Amino acid sequence: AQKITQTQPGMFVQEKEAVTLDCTYDTSDPSYGLFWYKQPSSGEMIFLIYQGSYDQQNATEGRYSLNFQKARKSANLVISASQLGDSAMYFCAMRFGGGSQGNLIFGKGTKLSVKP
Amino acid sequence: DTAVSQTPKYLVTQMGNDKSIKCEQNLGHDTMYWYKQDSKKFLKIMFSYNNKELIINETVPNRFSPKSPDKAHLNLHINSLELGDSAVYFCASSLLTEGAAKNIQYFGAGTRLSVL
């Protein structure tokens, strides 16, 4: 069965430092997509970054990069140069299947706190 | 200019009442979703509609009935509200591309439902 695991319930990072949020997944489907979303205290869900299972290179979006290790089934989010506004819940999610009807399965989230 | 908008943002009601949450997207997407986020922040898919047709219906009590009058709208009606229905409900939308796992879902700001 498909599953997403985020093992860090909470993380602290000093402002301007880099931080890695862990995510592992389990699927036997060869075609899947991995996503990271940010949920600040205001509650909205903000899409950050996407990695496809067939993508050769790790995805990057500004200060966000995804450390995709397919053999280990991990898709860790790296935030460089942390800012106070990065304090939020971060969710890893997976969409499996090459077809067009897969929904997202979410991990339990990691609460990131950036210290000044 | 909100891409995915939900109303109301907050909903406080008594047990046994019937209530609706509305969702509209102006992204030109063809697929819309409802997710439930429980008190532990866990997000789970409830329903998905593609071009007004139901394509995902997870194990949700039949007190919950989604209605999609057109591709841009997906409303959620809940009958006979129970205490356990208290949660944050998120609407999302995406543009399905046949055979692609990408299918980025964009979320509304959420509706916080409190059943007293």
XYZ file of N, CA and C in Angstrom:
696
model
N 0.844 -1.189 0.000
C 0.000 0.000 0.000
C 0.880 1.241 0.000
N 0.385 2.294 -0.641
C 1.148 3.528 -0.690
C 1.146 4.213 0.667
N 2.320 4.766 1.022
C 2.457 5.373 2.335
C 3.525 6.459 2.291
N 3.284 7.514 3.051
C 4.254 8.608 3.189
C 4.615 8.734 4.657
N 5.899 8.822 4.965
C 6.335 8.916 6.361
C 7.209 10.140 6.560
N 6.811 10.963 7.513
C 7.635 12.087 7.957
C 7.942 11.825 9.420
N 9.207 11.573 9.730
C 9.579 11.100 11.063
C 9.869 12.218 12.044
N 9.946 13.456 11.563
C 10.282 14.587 12.438
C 9.006 15.386 12.751
N 8.445 15.214 13.944
C 7.244 15.990 14.263
C 7.555 17.487 14.342
N 8.778 17.816 14.838
C 9.152 19.216 14.962
C 10.643 19.393 14.731
N 10.978 20.543 14.153
C 12.389 20.860 13.890
C 12.627 22.323 14.242
N 13.855 22.601 14.723
C 14.262 23.976 14.953
C 15.465 24.275 14.061
N 15.521 25.496 13.551
C 16.672 25.906 12.756
C 16.951 27.381 13.048
N 18.207 27.718 13.031
C 18.599 29.112 13.228
C 18.394 29.864 11.913
N 17.927 31.094 12.053
C 17.749 31.941 10.876
C 19.038 31.964 10.049
N 18.872 31.910 8.721
C 19.957 31.960 7.731
C 20.682 30.624 7.542
N 20.342 29.629 8.374
C 20.943 28.322 8.162
C 20.050 27.473 7.263
N 20.618 26.386 6.746
C 19.852 25.451 5.923
C 19.247 24.370 6.819
N 18.135 23.809 6.361
C 17.465 22.752 7.122
C 16.933 21.707 6.153
N 16.980 20.451 6.585
C 16.452 19.347 5.774
C 15.279 18.700 6.486
N 14.167 18.594 5.789
C 12.974 17.927 6.329
C 12.838 16.579 5.628
N 12.727 15.533 6.437
C 12.761 14.179 5.889
C 11.393 13.699 5.405
N 11.444 12.886 4.352
C 10.235 12.265 3.833
C 10.617 10.956 3.155
N 10.004 9.874 3.576
C 10.175 8.609 2.869
C 8.806 8.132 2.404
N 8.819 7.320 1.369
C 7.551 6.886 0.789
C 7.641 5.414 0.444
N 6.505 4.837 0.244
C 6.447 3.425 -0.097
C 5.400 3.231 -1.185
N 5.841 2.736 -2.320
C 4.925 2.413 -3.404
C 5.591 1.402 -4.318
N 4.801 0.560 -4.932
C 5.335 -0.377 -5.915
C 5.067 0.123 -7.333
N 4.375 1.244 -7.428
C 4.071 1.822 -8.731
C 5.305 2.535 -9.265
N 5.704 2.301 -10.522
C 6.915 2.960 -11.043
C 6.700 4.438 -11.369
N 5.449 4.836 -11.528
C 5.162 6.217 -11.900
C 4.443 6.912 -10.751
N 5.078 7.955 -10.231
C 4.467 8.680 -9.117
C 5.049 10.079 -9.068
N 4.390 10.936 -8.335
C 4.875 12.299 -8.141
C 4.990 12.591 -6.664
N 5.976 13.378 -6.310
C 6.194 13.760 -4.916
C 6.086 15.274 -4.786
N 5.425 15.712 -3.760
C 5.115 17.128 -3.584
C 5.435 17.542 -2.154
N 5.774 18.817 -1.999
C 5.882 19.421 -0.676
C 4.952 20.634 -0.624
N 4.233 20.706 0.496
C 3.357 21.843 0.753
C 3.737 22.473 2.082
N 3.492 23.783 2.182
C 3.744 24.537 3.404
C 2.408 25.014 3.950
N 2.218 24.858 5.252
C 1.005 25.369 5.887
C 1.399 26.301 7.031
N 1.389 27.608 6.801
C 1.702 28.548 7.877
C 0.578 28.579 8.904
N 0.787 29.323 9.955
C -0.204 29.367 11.039
C -1.540 29.945 10.572
N -1.526 30.680 9.492
C -2.772 31.234 8.949
C -3.645 30.145 8.314
N -3.069 28.973 8.058
C -3.871 27.812 7.686
C -3.901 27.402 6.229
N -3.518 28.263 5.306
C -3.620 27.866 3.906
C -2.539 26.849 3.546
N -2.757 26.093 2.497
C -1.798 25.100 2.006
C -1.146 25.676 0.764
N 0.174 25.803 0.807
C 0.916 26.440 -0.278
C 1.817 25.414 -0.950
N 1.652 25.225 -2.254
C 2.506 24.302 -2.990
C 3.923 24.868 -3.081
N 4.921 24.014 -2.825
C 6.315 24.454 -2.857
C 7.086 23.874 -4.030
N 7.037 22.534 -4.180
C 7.957 21.908 -5.125
C 7.440 20.522 -5.495
N 7.790 20.094 -6.716
C 7.341 18.804 -7.245
C 8.535 18.028 -7.812
N 8.499 16.703 -7.622
C 9.503 15.809 -8.205
C 8.781 14.610 -8.809
N 9.033 14.335 -10.083
C 8.460 13.164 -10.716
C 9.380 11.968 -10.573
N 8.802 10.783 -10.569
C 9.611 9.584 -10.339
C 10.593 9.324 -11.477
N 10.319 9.857 -12.653
C 11.211 9.641 -13.787
C 12.157 10.814 -14.026
N 12.030 11.849 -13.204
C 12.907 13.013 -13.380
C 14.348 12.639 -13.043
N 15.256 13.032 -13.916
C 16.664 12.685 -13.720
C 17.352 13.610 -12.728
N 16.877 14.839 -12.669
C 17.531 15.812 -11.794
C 16.638 16.152 -10.609
N 17.283 16.522 -9.515
C 16.527 16.963 -8.348
C 15.855 18.289 -8.633
N 14.627 18.433 -8.162
C 13.877 19.663 -8.389
C 14.401 20.792 -7.500
N 14.360 21.996 -8.045
C 14.705 23.186 -7.254
C 13.708 24.291 -7.584
N 13.359 25.061 -6.531
C 12.483 26.222 -6.691
C 12.961 27.276 -5.710
N 13.793 28.193 -6.200
C 14.301 29.244 -5.322
C 15.122 28.654 -4.187
N 14.717 28.929 -2.937
C 15.456 28.410 -1.788
C 15.087 26.965 -1.447
N 14.139 26.402 -2.170
C 13.720 25.032 -1.912
C 14.361 24.084 -2.917
N 14.850 22.973 -2.422
C 15.316 21.917 -3.311
C 14.879 20.584 -2.733
N 14.759 19.628 -3.599
C 14.285 18.314 -3.189
C 15.417 17.325 -3.404
N 15.850 16.686 -2.345
C 16.899 15.671 -2.415
C 16.220 14.322 -2.647
N 16.125 13.945 -3.924
C 15.379 12.760 -4.336
C 16.344 11.579 -4.458
N 16.137 10.570 -3.605
C 16.942 9.355 -3.672
C 15.992 8.189 -3.905
N 15.861 7.838 -5.181
C 14.834 6.887 -5.595
C 15.038 5.511 -4.989
N 16.279 5.041 -4.950
C 16.547 3.702 -4.421
C 16.204 3.628 -2.931
N 16.393 4.727 -2.237
C 16.075 4.765 -0.804
C 14.627 5.176 -0.564
N 13.931 5.529 -1.632
C 12.539 6.010 -1.535
C 12.443 7.176 -0.558
N 13.317 8.145 -0.783
C 13.246 9.340 0.057
C 13.183 10.591 -0.812
N 12.537 11.590 -0.289
C 12.340 12.853 -1.014
C 12.400 13.991 -0.008
N 13.592 14.248 0.488
C 13.758 15.247 1.547
C 13.730 16.661 0.981
N 13.117 17.558 1.711
C 13.067 18.974 1.332
C 14.205 19.714 2.017
N 14.971 20.454 1.240
C 16.040 21.278 1.782
C 15.654 22.744 1.599
N 15.651 23.469 2.701
C 15.397 24.908 2.655
C 16.716 25.592 2.975
N 17.190 26.386 2.056
C 18.466 27.081 2.291
C 18.180 28.458 2.884
N 19.134 28.975 3.619
C 19.051 30.338 4.164
C 17.689 30.602 4.797
N 17.375 29.854 5.848
C 16.049 29.932 6.474
C 15.704 31.355 6.884
N 14.412 31.660 6.743
C 13.887 32.963 7.139
C 12.805 32.755 8.195
N 12.539 33.801 8.961
C 11.517 33.687 10.008
C 10.169 33.268 9.416
N 9.904 33.725 8.213
C 8.635 33.387 7.557
C 8.539 31.936 7.105
N 9.627 31.192 7.247
C 9.581 29.761 6.904
C 8.973 28.940 8.029
N 8.782 29.545 9.194
C 8.162 28.819 10.304
C 6.752 28.400 9.907
N 6.501 27.101 9.906
C 5.223 26.567 9.412
C 5.241 25.051 9.541
N 4.081 24.443 9.217
C 4.019 22.982 9.029
C 4.381 22.691 7.586
N 5.138 21.619 7.381
C 5.507 21.207 6.039
C 5.030 19.770 5.815
N 4.324 19.590 4.702
C 3.763 18.287 4.389
C 4.374 17.735 3.104
N 4.781 16.490 3.188
C 5.206 15.737 2.022
C 3.993 14.966 1.516
N 3.827 14.884 0.203
C 2.673 14.181 -0.353
C 3.095 13.423 -1.597
N 2.348 12.400 -1.910
C 2.654 11.586 -3.074
C 1.394 11.383 -3.900
N 1.555 11.468 -5.209
C 0.491 11.104 -6.124
C 1.033 9.927 -6.917
N 0.373 8.802 -6.850
C 0.901 7.627 -7.481
C 0.087 7.293 -8.722
N 0.726 6.567 -9.600
C 0.017 6.109 -10.787
C 0.289 6.976 -11.990
N 0.452 6.380 -13.125
C 0.650 7.117 -14.347
C -0.648 7.617 -14.916
N -1.746 7.121 -14.416
C -3.044 7.572 -14.900
C -3.390 8.933 -14.349
N -4.496 9.436 -14.725
C -4.803 10.832 -14.410
C -5.726 10.994 -13.223
N -5.947 9.961 -12.464
C -6.974 10.080 -11.438
C -6.469 9.862 -10.024
N -5.170 9.927 -9.825
C -4.652 9.697 -8.487
C -4.819 10.891 -7.586
N -5.188 10.634 -6.354
C -5.267 11.708 -5.380
C -3.947 11.780 -4.625
N -3.804 12.804 -3.790
C -2.599 12.969 -2.986
C -2.727 12.215 -1.677
N -1.634 11.539 -1.302
C -1.535 10.949 0.035
C -0.513 11.785 0.794
N -0.875 12.229 1.988
C -0.033 13.134 2.760
C 0.657 12.422 3.912
N 1.858 12.903 4.254
C 2.483 12.525 5.502
C 1.873 13.326 6.649
N 2.340 13.050 7.867
C 1.756 13.688 9.047
C 2.285 15.090 9.294
N 3.325 15.468 8.545
C 3.818 16.828 8.639
C 4.968 16.999 9.612
N 5.748 18.054 9.383
C 6.831 18.465 10.272
C 6.640 19.935 10.575
N 6.664 20.266 11.864
C 6.531 21.674 12.247
C 7.924 22.287 12.340
N 8.190 23.240 11.475
C 9.493 23.905 11.464
C 9.402 25.237 12.185
N 10.327 25.452 13.096
C 10.413 26.732 13.801
C 11.771 27.347 13.507
N 11.767 28.573 12.999
C 13.005 29.279 12.685
C 13.292 30.264 13.799
N 14.455 30.145 14.395
C 14.826 30.997 15.526
C 15.651 32.186 15.048
N 15.350 33.391 15.590
C 16.131 34.572 15.181
C 17.537 34.555 15.780
N -8.483 38.206 -6.669
C -7.730 37.400 -7.625
C -7.426 36.002 -7.124
N -8.154 35.587 -6.067
C -7.876 34.306 -5.433
C -8.108 33.175 -6.408
N -7.183 32.218 -6.474
C -7.264 31.141 -7.435
C -8.319 30.109 -7.030
N -8.240 29.647 -5.780
C -9.219 28.701 -5.240
C -9.806 29.351 -3.992
N -11.083 29.633 -4.041
C -11.697 30.324 -2.912
C -12.792 29.467 -2.295
N -12.803 29.459 -0.962
C -13.797 28.705 -0.209
C -14.565 29.653 0.674
N -15.845 29.387 0.822
C -16.647 30.140 1.774
C -17.593 29.192 2.497
N -17.799 29.408 3.790
C -17.165 30.440 4.615
C -15.797 30.004 5.106
N -15.053 30.888 5.714
C -13.757 30.540 6.289
C -13.945 29.855 7.650
N -14.948 30.300 8.381
C -15.279 29.698 9.665
C -16.763 29.338 9.670
N -17.067 28.208 10.298
C -18.449 27.749 10.371
C -18.655 27.098 11.729
N -19.478 27.716 12.542
C -19.794 27.187 13.878
C -21.271 26.843 13.879
N -21.588 25.604 14.273
C -22.969 25.167 14.178
C -23.267 24.115 15.237
N -24.529 23.809 15.401
C -24.955 22.828 16.393
C -25.047 21.447 15.771
N -24.891 20.449 16.617
C -25.097 19.058 16.169
C -26.466 18.915 15.536
N -26.527 18.107 14.484
C -27.802 17.829 13.846
C -28.158 18.764 12.711
N -27.466 19.907 12.645
C -27.756 20.860 11.575
C -27.199 20.380 10.240
N -27.677 21.010 9.163
C -27.156 20.776 7.817
C -26.431 22.045 7.368
N -25.258 21.861 6.774
C -24.487 23.026 6.333
C -23.800 22.736 5.007
N -23.466 23.812 4.303
C -22.749 23.683 3.032
C -21.501 24.547 3.027
N -20.488 24.063 2.333
C -19.264 24.830 2.088
C -19.116 24.958 0.574
N -18.827 26.169 0.132
C -18.715 26.395 -1.306
C -17.255 26.546 -1.718
N -16.954 26.103 -2.931
C -15.607 26.233 -3.464
C -15.673 26.615 -4.934
N -14.834 27.560 -5.291
C -14.764 28.018 -6.678
C -13.309 28.191 -7.074
N -12.972 27.809 -8.289
C -11.611 28.044 -8.779
C -11.664 28.785 -10.108
N -10.723 29.701 -10.292
C -10.667 30.478 -11.529
C -9.386 30.193 -12.301
N -8.865 28.978 -12.116
C -7.606 28.588 -12.759
C -7.833 27.862 -14.080
N -9.092 27.612 -14.427
C -9.358 26.848 -15.637
C -9.082 25.363 -15.473
N -9.007 24.898 -14.238
C -8.747 23.488 -13.977
C -9.986 22.645 -14.239
N -9.743 21.338 -14.461
C -10.874 20.461 -14.763
C -11.173 19.479 -13.632
N -10.384 19.505 -12.577
C -10.575 18.553 -11.486
C -10.539 19.286 -10.150
N -11.477 18.922 -9.290
C -11.557 19.555 -7.975
C -11.670 18.490 -6.903
N -11.229 18.851 -5.708
C -11.105 17.879 -4.611
C -11.611 18.491 -3.311
N -12.031 17.610 -2.400
C -12.240 17.985 -1.010
C -11.351 17.114 -0.141
N -10.620 17.784 0.770
C -9.794 17.108 1.760
C -10.287 17.499 3.153
N -10.063 16.600 4.119
C -10.366 16.883 5.520
C -9.061 16.854 6.309
N -8.832 17.898 7.108
C -7.670 17.936 7.998
C -8.153 17.843 9.437
N -7.741 16.787 10.124
C -8.236 16.584 11.486
C -7.434 17.404 12.496
N -7.755 17.211 13.757
C -7.138 18.029 14.820
C -5.637 17.768 14.957
N -5.157 16.643 14.432
C -3.727 16.348 14.460
C -3.039 16.771 13.167
N -3.750 17.545 12.367
C -3.208 18.111 11.119
C -3.101 17.098 9.981
N -3.667 15.902 10.163
C -3.580 14.898 9.111
C -4.595 15.197 8.016
N -4.109 15.216 6.765
C -4.953 15.526 5.608
C -5.334 14.259 4.870
N -6.617 14.152 4.536
C -7.059 12.968 3.822
C -8.077 13.345 2.750
N -7.943 12.722 1.583
C -8.874 12.983 0.489
C -10.268 12.478 0.857
N -11.274 13.259 0.460
C -12.653 12.825 0.629
C -13.275 12.515 -0.738
N -13.233 13.504 -1.616
C -13.866 13.371 -2.930
C -13.001 14.032 -3.991
N -13.221 13.573 -5.231
C -12.597 14.227 -6.369
C -13.577 14.203 -7.536
N -13.664 15.333 -8.232
C -14.516 15.450 -9.408
C -13.676 15.880 -10.590
N -13.873 15.207 -11.711
C -13.224 15.586 -12.955
C -14.308 15.924 -13.969
N -14.283 17.164 -14.457
C -15.314 17.590 -15.417
C -16.723 17.264 -14.928
N -16.967 17.574 -13.682
C -18.258 17.410 -13.012
C -18.626 15.968 -12.701
N -17.738 15.025 -13.000
C -18.028 13.629 -12.703
C -17.221 13.160 -11.498
N -17.857 12.437 -10.597
C -17.185 11.922 -9.413
C -16.177 10.854 -9.823
N -14.903 11.030 -9.424
C -13.894 10.016 -9.753
C -13.266 9.395 -8.510
N -13.305 10.066 -7.397
C -12.803 9.490 -6.143
C -13.848 9.717 -5.073
N -14.165 8.671 -4.361
C -15.081 8.796 -3.241
C -14.551 7.875 -2.150
N -13.755 8.449 -1.256
C -13.186 7.648 -0.185
C -14.276 7.264 0.818
N -13.899 6.506 1.803
C -14.875 6.043 2.792
C -15.319 7.221 3.646
N -16.359 7.852 3.185
C -16.889 9.033 3.861
C -18.368 8.759 4.123
N -18.879 9.107 5.311
C -20.305 8.886 5.571
C -21.175 9.525 4.501
N -22.289 8.891 4.197
C -23.129 9.441 3.130
C -23.876 10.688 3.574
N -23.594 11.168 4.786
C -24.090 12.489 5.194
C -23.358 13.592 4.425
N -22.213 13.235 3.861
C -21.435 14.193 3.079
C -21.785 14.008 1.606
N -22.229 15.066 0.974
C -22.567 14.955 -0.443
C -21.957 16.117 -1.212
N -21.032 15.799 -2.104
C -20.454 16.844 -2.948
C -21.362 17.105 -4.139
N -21.313 18.349 -4.612
C -22.076 18.686 -5.819
C -21.242 19.607 -6.681
N -21.145 19.255 -7.957
C -20.346 20.052 -8.880
C -21.236 20.562 -10.002
N -21.738 21.790 -9.895
C -22.618 22.321 -10.939
C -21.886 22.584 -12.254
N -20.595 22.883 -12.165
C -19.766 23.058 -13.359
C -18.315 22.831 -12.956
N -17.424 22.894 -13.947
C -16.017 22.561 -13.673
C -15.362 23.493 -12.676
N -15.891 24.691 -12.532
C -15.250 25.689 -11.671
C -15.746 25.646 -10.236
N -16.752 24.836 -9.952
C -17.343 24.822 -8.622
C -17.486 23.396 -8.092
N -17.163 23.237 -6.808
C -17.419 21.967 -6.121
C -17.829 22.299 -4.703
N -19.094 22.077 -4.407
C -19.622 22.393 -3.092
C -19.743 21.124 -2.264
N -19.689 21.299 -0.952
C -19.785 20.168 -0.030
C -20.948 20.412 0.914
N -21.919 19.514 0.863
C -23.060 19.621 1.759
C -22.966 18.527 2.820
N -23.201 18.921 4.062
C -23.109 17.949 5.157
C -24.435 17.935 5.913
N -25.044 16.784 5.993
C -26.317 16.625 6.721
C -26.063 16.135 8.143
N -26.957 16.467 9.025
C -26.959 15.914 10.390
C -25.565 15.943 11.016
N -25.022 17.125 11.133
C -23.647 17.283 11.605
C -23.428 16.627 12.956
N -22.244 16.011 13.096
C -21.845 15.354 14.348
C -20.583 16.026 14.892
N -20.344 15.789 16.183
C -19.163 16.385 16.820
C -17.880 16.023 16.072
N -17.811 14.770 15.599
C -16.613 14.289 14.922
C -16.373 14.911 13.555
N -17.338 15.681 13.080
C -17.148 16.363 11.798
C -16.318 17.631 11.945
N -16.083 18.037 13.181
C -15.265 19.233 13.415
C -13.869 19.014 12.847
N -13.456 19.894 11.955
C -12.180 19.748 11.250
C -12.010 20.962 10.344
N -10.876 20.986 9.642
C -10.695 21.977 8.592
C -10.883 21.267 7.251
N -11.728 21.817 6.414
C -12.013 21.222 5.114
C -11.369 22.079 4.036
N -10.582 21.413 3.198
C -9.875 22.109 2.134
C -10.420 21.680 0.773
N -10.629 22.667 -0.049
C -10.919 22.447 -1.447
C -9.616 22.613 -2.225
N -9.449 21.856 -3.300
C -8.260 21.989 -4.142
C -8.677 21.773 -5.590
N -7.827 22.208 -6.499
C -8.110 21.973 -7.916
C -6.810 21.706 -8.655
N -6.939 21.039 -9.805
C -5.769 20.741 -10.629
C -6.208 20.548 -12.068
N -5.219 20.563 -12.935
C -5.469 20.301 -14.347
C -4.839 18.954 -14.678
N -5.683 17.986 -14.918
C -5.162 16.653 -15.177
C -4.550 16.588 -16.577
N -3.386 15.995 -16.656
C -2.760 15.751 -17.942
C -2.678 14.245 -18.120
N -3.270 13.755 -19.132
C -3.370 12.317 -19.303
C -1.998 11.667 -19.234
N -1.839 10.698 -18.354
C -0.593 9.946 -18.260
C 0.485 10.614 -17.428
N 0.222 11.787 -16.898
C 1.268 12.489 -16.148
C 0.992 12.385 -14.651
N 2.029 12.216 -13.867
C 1.854 12.146 -12.421
C 1.923 13.525 -11.780
N 2.248 14.571 -12.579
C 2.498 15.871 -11.969
C 1.260 16.440 -11.303
N 0.278 16.840 -12.088
C -1.042 17.173 -11.572
C -0.985 17.957 -10.261
N -0.345 19.125 -10.277
C -0.192 19.911 -9.049
C -1.556 20.390 -8.585
N -1.841 20.155 -7.323
C -3.113 20.581 -6.742
C -2.896 21.882 -5.975
N -3.764 22.846 -6.238
C -3.727 24.134 -5.560
C -4.910 24.194 -4.613
N -4.620 24.625 -3.392
C -5.600 24.547 -2.317
C -6.222 25.900 -2.016
N -7.464 25.831 -1.553
C -8.097 27.002 -0.979
C -7.577 27.232 0.432
N -8.088 28.279 1.082
C -7.587 28.672 2.400
C -8.154 27.806 3.520
N -9.121 26.966 3.208
C -9.694 26.081 4.214
C -10.928 26.666 4.880
N -11.800 25.782 5.346
C -12.977 26.155 6.134
C -12.900 25.415 7.452
N -12.830 26.184 8.533
C -12.766 25.561 9.854
C -14.181 25.356 10.372
N -14.581 24.097 10.452
C -15.926 23.728 10.909
C -15.872 23.295 12.368
N -16.678 23.925 13.181
C -16.778 23.551 14.594
C -18.219 23.160 14.872
N -18.397 21.916 15.314
C -19.733 21.424 15.638
C -19.860 21.354 17.155
N -20.850 22.065 17.692
C -21.004 22.165 19.151
C -22.102 21.227 19.663
